[in-house]
Amino acid sequence: MKRFYGYVRVSTVRQGERGVSLQEQREAILRYGKIHGIEITEWFEERETAAKSGRPQFSRMLKLLKQRKADGLVIHKIDRSARNLRDWANLGELLDDGVDVRFVSESLDMQSRGGRLSADIQAVVAADYIRNLKEEVRKGFQGRLRQGLYPMKAPIGYVDNGGGQPKTPHPVMGPLVRAAFERYATGQYNLDTLVEEMYQRGLRTRKGKKVSRNGMSTLLNNPFYLGLIRIKKTGETFTGVHEPLISKALFDRVQDILHGKAVKKAKRHEFLFRRLLVCASCGHRLIGERQKGHAYYRCHTKNCPTHCAREEQVESRLEAALLPLRFSRQELRALLAIAREMKQDWLSHREAHVQTLHMQRVALTEKLARLMDVFSEGGFDKTLFDERKEALLAERLDIDTRIHELEDGSQDGGPAKLQLFLELAGSAYLSYKSAPTPLKREIVENVTSNRLVNGKNVLIELKSPYSELATRPKYSLGRHGLASYRTAVKEFLTKLTDQIIYLDLPQLDSTECTTNRALGQETKGCRKGQLLVSLPSRPDA
């Protein structure tokens, strides 16, 4: 009796575990062997597609047959053996070397010219079927992407809702993913500490396991959470229709930290201004030192004219920069009264603002179209094209988010946010004066931008929109002065509202607490130093 190998294959592991195809192939081969006097001495089983060459079991079997370890090979059908022409050519070499290759479902004489020709045609048809299937799948894949749908498994934080449906935020994991971005954006975490922190809070993979360090890096680099779909293999980017979990400003902040463009904050705060001051001459950060009971910040660049700055000197300049944000009792009352009056004009102003955003969106869409035209004419390298396209899509998505916030916001959303901002910013000076060191550092980072030391001079600038607030129209008393003041302030507050409408301001338990603090008073139950800690700067500042 002749000694043959038996080869059975299914395309996926799932088919092999749940289907009956492998068992059916075995039984058909055994029946064929009984009829033709063939003994199957060894089985080779594969659970992967034959569209690509290099299947391990198939390659090992061919090697053994070339070594004449068996007389021949029995396979259920031609498409079970190969769906690519390279593997079929390898089988052809075995036939040319005299190895007996048989197919149960095809009654072909592989030793004859006609049988080989018929088998070659069937193999070519099988390979063409796979090519066509790939093309159709690719078309469907691209179609879904152009619709803004992600045709693969949802990333952590989202839920799959079936084919043709957008992913939706997971009620538990979605907020945890957002929290991971927010924590990393503070600069107080590296990937390892963030993994542990989020694991303790309940963040898990789809299989319920801890997110690995690489997995956390992938998560933080994934623009899907921003609302974009990026295909890593091709570098293409598409606008998704799924609900974003984070803002563009937060995503950009995380990317800056990941790629070293923003220095992470130290976990320990031995010095109030550690890594917050920059040498105006060389651009390096000043390092804190303690000498004779005082804290100094020194530039360690050789031959740099900036030697050191004493902490008391820096703090004095900082308080001087924050002082213009304070309001007198009368000024705050006047500002809040004007802000309340602006509610009547907010709807028309909001509509005009939305129209402006729509025009900006149209301009971005035209830029994208021109970019596509230039790229199709060969005027752009693909890598540069993908980067530019993703940047424009992200910018357009940011505008869409702003439009959505304005159109779905409350009727007095802008003036209400302005009122809260005035109360918070007005208390910045007193909040800083009374806050502990860690909270002082956060206030400094949130409210100020350039903190330069030039020789013995300390230069501190406020971030926008705090800088605009510090240069507001001066408060005037008297009937005529107050009238002109109200006109100037209303125009100023209207512009300020456009700047702060997209800020994520903290919610206060008591507005009275903040207002009294801004007036220089203290209300029972108000904890000092808590008001401006989480107040962010403008997203585009």
JSON list of N, CA, C and O in Angstrom, two decimals, residues 350-369:
[
{"chain": "A", "resi": 350, "resn": "ARG", "atom": "N", "xyz": [-24.50, 84.81, 18.48]},
{"chain": "A", "resi": 350, "resn": "ARG", "atom": "CA", "xyz": [-24.13, 83.41, 18.30]},
{"chain": "A", "resi": 350, "resn": "ARG", "atom": "C", "xyz": [-24.35, 82.97, 16.85]},
{"chain": "A", "resi": 350, "resn": "ARG", "atom": "O", "xyz": [-23.53, 82.27, 16.27]},
{"chain": "A", "resi": 351, "resn": "GLU", "atom": "N", "xyz": [-25.45, 83.40, 16.26]},
{"chain": "A", "resi": 351, "resn": "GLU", "atom": "CA", "xyz": [-25.72, 83.05, 14.86]},
{"chain": "A", "resi": 351, "resn": "GLU", "atom": "C", "xyz": [-24.64, 83.61, 13.94]},
{"chain": "A", "resi": 351, "resn": "GLU", "atom": "O", "xyz": [-24.19, 82.93, 13.02]},
{"chain": "A", "resi": 352, "resn": "ALA", "atom": "N", "xyz": [-24.23, 84.85, 14.20]},
{"chain": "A", "resi": 352, "resn": "ALA", "atom": "CA", "xyz": [-23.17, 85.44, 13.38]},
{"chain": "A", "resi": 352, "resn": "ALA", "atom": "C", "xyz": [-21.86, 84.68, 13.56]},
{"chain": "A", "resi": 352, "resn": "ALA", "atom": "O", "xyz": [-21.11, 84.46, 12.59]},
{"chain": "A", "resi": 353, "resn": "HIS", "atom": "N", "xyz": [-21.59, 84.26, 14.79]},
{"chain": "A", "resi": 353, "resn": "HIS", "atom": "CA", "xyz": [-20.37, 83.51, 15.06]},
{"chain": "A", "resi": 353, "resn": "HIS", "atom": "C", "xyz": [-20.41, 82.15, 14.37]},
{"chain": "A", "resi": 353, "resn": "HIS", "atom": "O", "xyz": [-19.39, 81.70, 13.81]},
{"chain": "A", "resi": 354, "resn": "VAL", "atom": "N", "xyz": [-21.56, 81.51, 14.37]},
{"chain": "A", "resi": 354, "resn": "VAL", "atom": "CA", "xyz": [-21.70, 80.21, 13.69]},
{"chain": "A", "resi": 354, "resn": "VAL", "atom": "C", "xyz": [-21.49, 80.38, 12.19]},
{"chain": "A", "resi": 354, "resn": "VAL", "atom": "O", "xyz": [-20.84, 79.55, 11.54]},
{"chain": "A", "resi": 355, "resn": "GLN", "atom": "N", "xyz": [-22.03, 81.47, 11.63]},
{"chain": "A", "resi": 355, "resn": "GLN", "atom": "CA", "xyz": [-21.85, 81.71, 10.20]},
{"chain": "A", "resi": 355, "resn": "GLN", "atom": "C", "xyz": [-20.36, 81.89, 9.86]},
{"chain": "A", "resi": 355, "resn": "GLN", "atom": "O", "xyz": [-19.87, 81.40, 8.84]},
{"chain": "A", "resi": 356, "resn": "THR", "atom": "N", "xyz": [-19.64, 82.60, 10.74]},
{"chain": "A", "resi": 356, "resn": "THR", "atom": "CA", "xyz": [-18.20, 82.78, 10.53]},
{"chain": "A", "resi": 356, "resn": "THR", "atom": "C", "xyz": [-17.48, 81.43, 10.54]},
{"chain": "A", "resi": 356, "resn": "THR", "atom": "O", "xyz": [-16.60, 81.17, 9.71]},
{"chain": "A", "resi": 357, "resn": "LEU", "atom": "N", "xyz": [-17.86, 80.58, 11.48]},
{"chain": "A", "resi": 357, "resn": "LEU", "atom": "CA", "xyz": [-17.24, 79.25, 11.57]},
{"chain": "A", "resi": 357, "resn": "LEU", "atom": "C", "xyz": [-17.56, 78.42, 10.32]},
{"chain": "A", "resi": 357, "resn": "LEU", "atom": "O", "xyz": [-16.70, 77.69, 9.83]},
{"chain": "A", "resi": 358, "resn": "HIS", "atom": "N", "xyz": [-18.79, 78.54, 9.83]},
{"chain": "A", "resi": 358, "resn": "HIS", "atom": "CA", "xyz": [-19.16, 77.80, 8.61]},
{"chain": "A", "resi": 358, "resn": "HIS", "atom": "C", "xyz": [-18.31, 78.28, 7.42]},
{"chain": "A", "resi": 358, "resn": "HIS", "atom": "O", "xyz": [-17.89, 77.46, 6.58]},
{"chain": "A", "resi": 359, "resn": "MET", "atom": "N", "xyz": [-18.05, 79.57, 7.35]},
{"chain": "A", "resi": 359, "resn": "MET", "atom": "CA", "xyz": [-17.21, 80.08, 6.28]},
{"chain": "A", "resi": 359, "resn": "MET", "atom": "C", "xyz": [-15.78, 79.56, 6.41]},
{"chain": "A", "resi": 359, "resn": "MET", "atom": "O", "xyz": [-15.14, 79.20, 5.40]},
{"chain": "A", "resi": 360, "resn": "GLN", "atom": "N", "xyz": [-15.29, 79.48, 7.65]},
{"chain": "A", "resi": 360, "resn": "GLN", "atom": "CA", "xyz": [-13.95, 78.92, 7.86]},
{"chain": "A", "resi": 360, "resn": "GLN", "atom": "C", "xyz": [-13.92, 77.45, 7.46]},
{"chain": "A", "resi": 360, "resn": "GLN", "atom": "O", "xyz": [-12.92, 76.97, 6.90]},
{"chain": "A", "resi": 361, "resn": "ARG", "atom": "N", "xyz": [-15.01, 76.74, 7.73]},
{"chain": "A", "resi": 361, "resn": "ARG", "atom": "CA", "xyz": [-15.07, 75.33, 7.36]},
{"chain": "A", "resi": 361, "resn": "ARG", "atom": "C", "xyz": [-15.05, 75.15, 5.84]},
{"chain": "A", "resi": 361, "resn": "ARG", "atom": "O", "xyz": [-14.38, 74.26, 5.31]},
{"chain": "A", "resi": 362, "resn": "VAL", "atom": "N", "xyz": [-15.79, 76.00, 5.14]},
{"chain": "A", "resi": 362, "resn": "VAL", "atom": "CA", "xyz": [-15.80, 75.95, 3.67]},
{"chain": "A", "resi": 362, "resn": "VAL", "atom": "C", "xyz": [-14.40, 76.21, 3.13]},
{"chain": "A", "resi": 362, "resn": "VAL", "atom": "O", "xyz": [-13.93, 75.53, 2.20]},
{"chain": "A", "resi": 363, "resn": "ALA", "atom": "N", "xyz": [-13.71, 77.18, 3.71]},
{"chain": "A", "resi": 363, "resn": "ALA", "atom": "CA", "xyz": [-12.35, 77.49, 3.27]},
{"chain": "A", "resi": 363, "resn": "ALA", "atom": "C", "xyz": [-11.42, 76.30, 3.49]},
{"chain": "A", "resi": 363, "resn": "ALA", "atom": "O", "xyz": [-10.58, 75.98, 2.63]},
{"chain": "A", "resi": 364, "resn": "LEU", "atom": "N", "xyz": [-11.56, 75.60, 4.62]},
{"chain": "A", "resi": 364, "resn": "LEU", "atom": "CA", "xyz": [-10.74, 74.42, 4.88]},
{"chain": "A", "resi": 364, "resn": "LEU", "atom": "C", "xyz": [-11.06, 73.30, 3.91]},
{"chain": "A", "resi": 364, "resn": "LEU", "atom": "O", "xyz": [-10.16, 72.59, 3.44]},
{"chain": "A", "resi": 365, "resn": "THR", "atom": "N", "xyz": [-12.33, 73.13, 3.59]},
{"chain": "A", "resi": 365, "resn": "THR", "atom": "CA", "xyz": [-12.72, 72.10, 2.62]},
{"chain": "A", "resi": 365, "resn": "THR", "atom": "C", "xyz": [-12.12, 72.39, 1.26]},
{"chain": "A", "resi": 365, "resn": "THR", "atom": "O", "xyz": [-11.67, 71.47, 0.55]},
{"chain": "A", "resi": 366, "resn": "GLU", "atom": "N", "xyz": [-12.10, 73.66, 0.87]},
{"chain": "A", "resi": 366, "resn": "GLU", "atom": "CA", "xyz": [-11.48, 74.04, -0.40]},
{"chain": "A", "resi": 366, "resn": "GLU", "atom": "C", "xyz": [-9.97, 73.77, -0.37]},
{"chain": "A", "resi": 366, "resn": "GLU", "atom": "O", "xyz": [-9.39, 73.34, -1.37]},
{"chain": "A", "resi": 367, "resn": "LYS", "atom": "N", "xyz": [-9.33, 74.02, 0.77]},
{"chain": "A", "resi": 367, "resn": "LYS", "atom": "CA", "xyz": [-7.91, 73.71, 0.92]},
{"chain": "A", "resi": 367, "resn": "LYS", "atom": "C", "xyz": [-7.65, 72.22, 0.74]},
{"chain": "A", "resi": 367, "resn": "LYS", "atom": "O", "xyz": [-6.68, 71.81, 0.10]},
{"chain": "A", "resi": 368, "resn": "LEU", "atom": "N", "xyz": [-8.52, 71.41, 1.34]},
{"chain": "A", "resi": 368, "resn": "LEU", "atom": "CA", "xyz": [-8.39, 69.96, 1.21]},
{"chain": "A", "resi": 368, "resn": "LEU", "atom": "C", "xyz": [-8.52, 69.53, -0.25]},
{"chain": "A", "resi": 368, "resn": "LEU", "atom": "O", "xyz": [-7.77, 68.68, -0.73]},
{"chain": "A", "resi": 369, "resn": "ALA", "atom": "N", "xyz": [-9.48, 70.14, -0.96]},
{"chain": "A", "resi": 369, "resn": "ALA", "atom": "CA", "xyz": [-9.68, 69.80, -2.37]},
{"chain": "A", "resi": 369, "resn": "ALA", "atom": "C", "xyz": [-8.46, 70.18, -3.20]},
{"chain": "A", "resi": 369, "resn": "ALA", "atom": "O", "xyz": [-8.01, 69.41, -4.06]}
]
